[in-house]
Amino acid sequence: MIGLVIKSVGNLYTVKSDNLLYKCNYRGKNKLDNNFSNPIVSGDEVEFDLIDKENGIIDRVLERTNCFIKRSLKDKKAHIIASNVDQALIIASFKNPYTKLNFIDKCIAGSFYYNISPIIVFNKVDSLSNREIKKLDDIIKIYNEINIKALKISAKKNLYIEELEYILKGKKTLLLGNSGVGKSTLINKISKVSNQKTDVLSSKTGRGKQTTTFSEIFEIDISGTVTDTPGFKDFYFFDIDKSSLQFLYPEFKMRDKCKFKNCLHKDEPGCSIKESLGIEVNEKRYNNYLSILSEIT
Ligand SMILES: Nc1nc2c(ncn2[C@@H]2O[C@H](COP(=O)(O)OP(=O)(O)O)[C@@H](O)[C@H]2O)c(=O)[nH]1
Ligand SMILES: [Mg+2]
Ligand SMILES: [Zn+2]
């Protein structure tokens, strides 16, 4: 049978097929598995055999259209966050907690690399003072100027949620964000079911919510899906190399004018990106580019 993995907790997968749910394990042991800390992820289409009415065994993963990969800090292997998605919603928060722009920029670059359109929302706008909102608007402008959708919302107070739902409608969206930014709160607002299941499952495995490898797909009320992922504070790229990073910056269009063909736009002479600082290229974005570049080995 063929089905869609809608939830993964450790080595246990929930597979949906013809509107029925099956609990499945994975049998496959192909060579690919060695590079990945998790061979299967929510969003995967899989072929599986039934053991009984409710349980099955996954034989193989069908080819993915895309997947978002980070490097696992534990074993340096690839950790797939989700697969087969249209867009990534980067959920940030200006206060409690403060999301670093460096993290947002890393999520954007990763999304572009894996052919996923990035969108940014700043949640918890209800808790900001007018002065803070003004500061946030300046940040939002940075992204809007390079044609990346960025908006502010309040999941708790229902502010601008309709605007967001319009963006999510009919799409498969991956949620990215630090923990505590309001992913679960948002999902409860826009999806057909509340996410109480997360708690049930993590208590079953006896592991804390934070440490369980976990992703789950929720259906949005008005159509479309969102994939919840464990919040992570920071992450490292798995397969993006130094020379590719610049192509993930839409505003670096003038890179062809650099003196050196292999310019990394760090401190090379005649660098057109450095000459564009404060004009086409925002300095904060550029500084984060340098910091992300230095992390890549
Ligand atoms: N003030 C405010 N608090 C929020 C908002 N959305 C979520 N929170 C709070 O932020 C905390 C973390 O939210 P949660 O949804 O669990 O975050 P997650 O870790 O990203 O899933 C909870 O105490 C929420 O009530 C919001 O729009 N405004
Ligand atoms: Mg959560
Ligand atoms: Zn350059």
Short mmCIF file of C-alpha atoms and ligand atoms in Angstrom, two decimals:
data_model
loop_
_atom_site.label_atom_id
_atom_site.label_comp_id
_atom_site.label_asym_id
_atom_site.label_seq_id
_atom_site.Cartn_x
_atom_site.Cartn_y
_atom_site.Cartn_z
CA MET A 1 0.00 0.00 0.00
CA ILE A 2 0.99 3.61 -0.47
CA GLY A 3 0.47 6.22 2.22
CA LEU A 4 1.58 9.54 3.60
CA VAL A 5 3.61 9.79 6.79
CA ILE A 6 1.77 12.35 8.90
CA LYS A 7 3.64 11.87 12.15
CA SER A 8 7.01 10.59 13.22
CA VAL A 9 8.13 9.96 16.78
CA GLY A 10 11.42 8.14 17.10
CA ASN A 11 11.08 5.05 14.93
CA LEU A 12 7.31 5.04 14.99
CA TYR A 13 5.41 6.49 12.07
CA THR A 14 1.75 7.24 11.55
CA VAL A 15 0.83 6.60 7.94
CA LYS A 16 -2.38 7.83 6.37
CA SER A 17 -3.83 5.92 3.48
CA ASP A 18 -7.37 6.23 2.12
CA ASN A 19 -8.23 8.30 5.18
CA LEU A 20 -7.24 5.52 7.58
CA LEU A 21 -4.32 5.70 9.98
CA TYR A 22 -1.71 2.97 10.50
CA LYS A 23 1.10 2.72 13.01
CA CYS A 24 4.20 1.65 11.17
CA ASN A 25 7.82 0.75 11.73
CA TYR A 26 10.54 0.84 9.15
CA ARG A 27 12.26 -2.27 7.87
CA GLY A 28 14.35 -0.85 5.06
CA LYS A 29 18.08 -0.82 5.53
CA ASN A 30 19.45 0.67 2.37
CA LYS A 31 22.77 2.49 2.06
CA LEU A 32 21.15 5.90 2.24
CA ASP A 33 20.09 5.32 5.81
CA ASN A 34 23.67 5.63 6.99
CA ASN A 35 23.87 9.31 6.16
CA PHE A 36 20.64 10.17 7.87
CA SER A 37 19.81 10.23 11.53
CA ASN A 38 16.16 9.80 10.54
CA PRO A 39 15.40 7.84 7.37
CA ILE A 40 11.71 8.77 7.24
CA VAL A 41 9.97 12.00 8.02
CA SER A 42 6.51 13.56 7.98
CA GLY A 43 5.58 14.38 4.42
CA ASP A 44 7.14 11.25 2.98
CA GLU A 45 5.10 9.05 0.73
CA VAL A 46 5.86 5.45 1.59
CA GLU A 47 5.11 1.95 0.47
CA PHE A 48 4.06 -0.24 3.37
CA ASP A 49 2.70 -3.71 4.18
CA LEU A 50 -0.03 -4.35 6.70
CA ILE A 51 0.62 -6.63 9.65
CA ASP A 52 -2.93 -6.32 10.91
CA LYS A 53 -5.76 -3.82 10.69
CA GLU A 54 -3.87 -1.05 12.43
CA ASN A 55 -0.18 -1.81 12.08
CA GLY A 56 2.21 -1.99 9.22
CA ILE A 57 5.80 -2.04 8.11
CA ILE A 58 7.26 0.55 5.78
CA ASP A 59 9.32 -0.89 2.95
CA ARG A 60 10.53 2.18 1.17
CA VAL A 61 10.20 5.92 0.78
CA LEU A 62 9.01 7.16 -2.59
CA GLU A 63 11.11 9.83 -4.23
CA ARG A 64 10.83 13.20 -2.47
CA THR A 65 10.17 16.41 -4.37
CA ASN A 66 12.20 18.20 -1.71
CA CYS A 67 13.22 18.08 1.90
CA PHE A 68 14.69 20.50 4.40
CA ILE A 69 17.86 19.08 5.92
CA LYS A 70 19.96 20.25 8.83
CA ARG A 71 23.09 18.72 10.26
CA SER A 72 22.46 16.78 13.39
CA LEU A 73 24.64 18.15 16.17
CA LYS A 74 24.87 14.75 17.82
CA ASP A 75 26.38 12.65 15.09
CA LYS A 76 26.97 15.14 12.24
CA LYS A 77 24.54 13.17 10.12
CA ALA A 78 21.77 14.68 8.05
CA HIS A 79 18.57 15.28 9.90
CA ILE A 80 15.54 15.72 7.68
CA ILE A 81 13.03 18.14 9.11
CA ALA A 82 10.21 17.57 6.64
CA SER A 83 9.70 16.60 3.02
CA ASN A 84 7.47 17.40 0.08
CA VAL A 85 6.48 20.91 1.13
CA ASP A 86 5.65 24.04 -0.88
CA GLN A 87 6.71 26.70 1.55
CA ALA A 88 8.35 27.31 4.90
CA LEU A 89 6.77 29.55 7.50
CA ILE A 90 9.52 30.89 9.71
CA ILE A 91 7.87 31.81 12.98
CA ALA A 92 9.76 34.44 14.87
CA SER A 93 9.12 36.58 17.87
CA PHE A 94 10.53 40.01 18.63
CA LYS A 95 10.26 39.53 22.37
CA ASN A 96 9.86 36.57 24.78
CA PRO A 97 11.77 34.94 23.14
CA TYR A 98 13.77 37.17 20.81
CA THR A 99 14.47 35.43 17.52
CA LYS A 100 17.88 36.27 16.12
CA LEU A 101 17.83 37.61 12.58
CA ASN A 102 20.74 35.30 11.93
CA PHE A 103 18.43 32.35 12.56
CA ILE A 104 15.77 33.79 10.25
CA ASP A 105 18.33 34.37 7.52
CA LYS A 106 19.62 30.82 7.87
CA CYS A 107 16.10 29.45 7.53
CA ILE A 108 15.58 31.62 4.44
CA ALA A 109 18.81 30.47 2.81
CA GLY A 110 18.04 26.83 3.60
CA SER A 111 14.54 27.16 2.19
CA PHE A 112 15.80 28.61 -1.08
CA TYR A 113 18.42 25.89 -1.33
CA TYR A 114 15.80 23.16 -1.06
CA ASN A 115 13.33 24.91 -3.37
CA ILE A 116 10.92 25.89 -0.65
CA SER A 117 9.49 29.45 -0.56
CA PRO A 118 10.21 31.19 2.72
CA ILE A 119 7.68 33.37 4.55
CA ILE A 120 8.31 35.07 7.88
CA VAL A 121 5.79 35.83 10.59
CA PHE A 122 6.58 37.69 13.76
CA ASN A 123 4.19 36.36 16.36
CA LYS A 124 3.19 37.89 19.71
CA VAL A 125 2.78 41.36 18.26
CA ASP A 126 0.15 41.95 20.96
CA SER A 127 2.90 42.07 23.57
CA LEU A 128 4.89 44.84 21.89
CA SER A 129 4.95 48.54 22.72
CA ASN A 130 4.49 51.08 19.95
CA ARG A 131 8.19 51.69 19.92
CA GLU A 132 8.92 48.00 19.54
CA ILE A 133 6.37 47.71 16.76
CA LYS A 134 8.13 50.50 14.91
CA LYS A 135 11.44 48.66 15.24
CA LEU A 136 9.81 45.46 14.06
CA ASP A 137 8.29 47.22 11.06
CA ASP A 138 11.79 48.28 10.04
CA ILE A 139 12.89 44.66 10.13
CA ILE A 140 9.86 43.52 8.16
CA LYS A 141 10.71 46.12 5.56
CA ILE A 142 14.16 44.58 5.05
CA TYR A 143 12.54 41.33 3.96
CA ASN A 144 9.70 42.81 1.97
CA GLU A 145 12.24 44.81 -0.02
CA ILE A 146 13.84 41.58 -1.23
CA ASN A 147 10.41 40.13 -2.04
CA ILE A 148 10.16 37.82 0.93
CA LYS A 149 6.77 37.97 2.58
CA ALA A 150 7.03 39.04 6.20
CA LEU A 151 4.16 39.96 8.47
CA LYS A 152 3.29 40.34 12.10
CA ILE A 153 0.58 38.35 13.83
CA SER A 154 -0.73 37.41 17.21
CA ALA A 155 -1.80 33.80 17.41
CA LYS A 156 -3.13 34.35 20.89
CA LYS A 157 -5.13 37.50 20.20
CA ASN A 158 -6.14 36.51 16.68
CA LEU A 159 -4.47 39.45 14.99
CA TYR A 160 -3.83 39.23 11.24
CA ILE A 161 -4.53 35.49 11.30
CA GLU A 162 -6.87 35.71 8.32
CA GLU A 163 -4.14 37.34 6.30
CA LEU A 164 -1.85 34.47 7.21
CA GLU A 165 -4.47 31.83 6.45
CA TYR A 166 -4.78 33.25 2.97
CA ILE A 167 -1.05 32.65 2.48
CA LEU A 168 -1.31 29.10 3.81
CA LYS A 169 -4.47 28.18 1.91
CA GLY A 170 -4.09 25.07 -0.23
CA LYS A 171 -0.36 24.86 0.41
CA LYS A 172 1.87 22.41 2.24
CA THR A 173 3.73 24.52 4.75
CA LEU A 174 6.64 23.62 6.98
CA LEU A 175 6.82 25.49 10.27
CA LEU A 176 10.28 26.51 11.42
CA GLY A 177 11.08 28.33 14.60
CA ASN A 178 12.70 28.38 18.01
CA SER A 179 10.67 26.79 20.74
CA GLY A 180 8.33 29.11 22.57
CA VAL A 181 7.55 31.36 19.59
CA GLY A 182 3.96 30.12 19.36
CA LYS A 183 3.90 27.33 16.79
CA SER A 184 1.49 25.15 18.76
CA THR A 185 -0.71 28.12 19.59
CA LEU A 186 -0.94 28.99 15.90
CA ILE A 187 -1.69 25.41 14.90
CA ASN A 188 -4.50 25.24 17.43
CA LYS A 189 -5.96 28.40 15.89
CA ILE A 190 -5.89 27.38 12.25
CA SER A 191 -6.10 23.58 12.18
CA LYS A 192 -9.05 21.24 12.39
CA VAL A 193 -7.83 19.56 15.55
CA SER A 194 -6.00 20.80 18.58
CA ASN A 195 -2.56 19.38 19.05
CA GLN A 196 -3.14 17.63 22.36
CA LYS A 197 -1.71 14.49 20.76
CA THR A 198 1.82 15.81 21.08
CA ASP A 199 1.69 15.57 24.85
CA VAL A 200 0.18 12.09 24.85
CA LEU A 201 2.86 10.70 22.61
CA SER A 202 5.80 12.22 24.35
CA SER A 203 4.68 10.93 27.71
CA LYS A 204 4.35 7.50 26.14
CA THR A 205 7.95 7.46 25.02
CA GLY A 206 8.92 8.87 28.37
CA ARG A 207 10.88 11.65 26.77
CA GLY A 208 10.51 15.36 27.20
CA LYS A 209 8.67 17.33 24.55
CA GLN A 210 11.85 19.15 23.60
CA THR A 211 14.10 16.19 22.97
CA THR A 212 11.75 13.86 21.13
CA THR A 213 12.35 13.69 17.42
CA PHE A 214 8.95 14.61 16.31
CA SER A 215 7.12 16.10 13.40
CA GLU A 216 3.48 16.10 12.57
CA ILE A 217 1.25 17.27 9.77
CA PHE A 218 -1.95 19.12 10.63
CA GLU A 219 -4.75 19.92 8.24
CA ILE A 220 -5.66 23.57 8.06
CA ASP A 221 -9.34 24.44 8.41
CA ILE A 222 -9.63 26.22 5.09
CA SER A 223 -7.43 23.68 3.15
CA GLY A 224 -3.75 22.96 3.10
CA THR A 225 -1.44 21.52 5.75
CA VAL A 226 1.15 22.69 8.24
CA THR A 227 3.97 20.52 9.48
CA ASP A 228 4.96 21.13 13.07
CA THR A 229 8.58 20.46 13.91
CA PRO A 230 10.41 20.45 17.21
CA GLY A 231 11.59 23.95 17.93
CA PHE A 232 15.32 24.25 17.56
CA LYS A 233 17.45 27.09 18.75
CA ASP A 234 20.05 27.05 16.07
CA PHE A 235 21.13 24.68 13.36
CA TYR A 236 23.88 24.05 10.87
CA PHE A 237 23.66 23.39 7.18
CA PHE A 238 24.29 19.87 6.03
CA ASP A 239 25.09 20.12 2.34
CA ILE A 240 25.26 23.82 1.53
CA ASP A 241 28.85 24.84 0.81
CA LYS A 242 30.56 28.21 1.10
CA SER A 243 30.40 29.04 -2.58
CA SER A 244 26.67 28.21 -2.86
CA LEU A 245 25.54 30.38 0.04
CA GLN A 246 25.61 33.66 -1.93
CA PHE A 247 23.11 32.31 -4.46
CA LEU A 248 20.58 31.97 -1.65
CA TYR A 249 20.55 35.77 -1.19
CA PRO A 250 18.11 37.29 -3.69
CA GLU A 251 19.58 40.76 -3.17
CA PHE A 252 23.11 39.70 -4.20
CA LYS A 253 22.25 40.18 -7.85
CA MET A 254 25.27 42.37 -8.55
CA ARG A 255 27.66 39.53 -7.70
CA ASP A 256 28.63 39.14 -11.38
CA LYS A 257 30.31 42.53 -11.22
CA CYS A 258 32.82 41.46 -8.54
CA LYS A 259 36.44 41.61 -9.67
CA PHE A 260 37.03 37.97 -8.86
CA LYS A 261 34.81 35.29 -10.30
CA ASN A 262 35.01 33.17 -7.15
CA CYS A 263 34.41 36.13 -4.83
CA LEU A 264 32.85 35.11 -1.53
CA HIS A 265 32.12 38.80 -0.79
CA LYS A 266 34.13 38.73 2.41
CA ASP A 267 37.13 40.97 2.03
CA GLU A 268 38.12 40.55 -1.58
CA PRO A 269 39.07 43.74 -3.47
CA GLY A 270 36.59 45.03 -6.04
CA CYS A 271 33.64 43.29 -4.41
CA SER A 272 30.37 44.64 -5.79
CA ILE A 273 28.36 43.32 -2.85
CA LYS A 274 30.43 45.32 -0.39
CA GLU A 275 30.02 48.37 -2.62
CA SER A 276 26.25 47.87 -2.49
CA LEU A 277 26.06 47.85 1.29
CA GLY A 278 23.40 50.21 2.54
CA ILE A 279 21.93 50.46 -0.95
CA GLU A 280 20.68 47.18 -2.44
CA VAL A 281 22.21 45.07 0.30
CA ASN A 282 21.13 45.54 3.88
CA GLU A 283 24.02 45.58 6.34
CA LYS A 284 22.33 43.33 8.88
CA ARG A 285 21.64 40.74 6.21
CA TYR A 286 25.21 41.04 4.98
CA ASN A 287 26.71 40.63 8.44
CA ASN A 288 24.56 37.55 8.99
CA TYR A 289 25.72 36.24 5.63
CA LEU A 290 29.33 36.55 6.85
CA SER A 291 28.53 34.83 10.11
CA ILE A 292 26.72 31.97 8.38
CA LEU A 293 29.56 31.71 5.85
CA SER A 294 32.08 31.32 8.65
CA GLU A 295 30.09 28.43 10.14
CA ILE A 296 30.32 26.41 6.95
CA THR A 297 33.37 24.15 6.94
N1 LIG B 1 1.49 37.33 24.11
C1 LIG B 1 1.43 36.28 23.29
N2 LIG B 1 1.81 35.07 23.72
C2 LIG B 1 1.73 34.03 22.87
C3 LIG B 1 1.27 34.19 21.53
N3 LIG B 1 1.31 32.97 20.92
C4 LIG B 1 1.79 32.11 21.83
N4 LIG B 1 2.04 32.73 23.01
C5 LIG B 1 2.54 32.11 24.26
O1 LIG B 1 3.88 31.68 24.08
C6 LIG B 1 4.14 30.48 24.80
C7 LIG B 1 4.69 29.41 23.90
O2 LIG B 1 3.72 29.07 22.91
P1 LIG B 1 3.73 27.68 22.13
O3 LIG B 1 2.60 27.73 21.17
O4 LIG B 1 3.78 26.53 23.07
O5 LIG B 1 5.14 27.78 21.36
P2 LIG B 1 5.91 26.64 20.52
O6 LIG B 1 6.99 26.14 21.41
O7 LIG B 1 6.51 27.39 19.35
O8 LIG B 1 4.94 25.62 20.09
C8 LIG B 1 2.79 30.09 25.44
O9 LIG B 1 2.80 30.54 26.77
C9 LIG B 1 1.78 30.86 24.62
O10 LIG B 1 0.61 31.16 25.33
C10 LIG B 1 0.86 35.50 21.11
O11 LIG B 1 0.42 35.74 19.98
N5 LIG B 1 0.96 36.50 22.03
MG MG B 2 5.02 23.47 20.23
ZN ZN B 3 32.13 40.05 -4.09
#
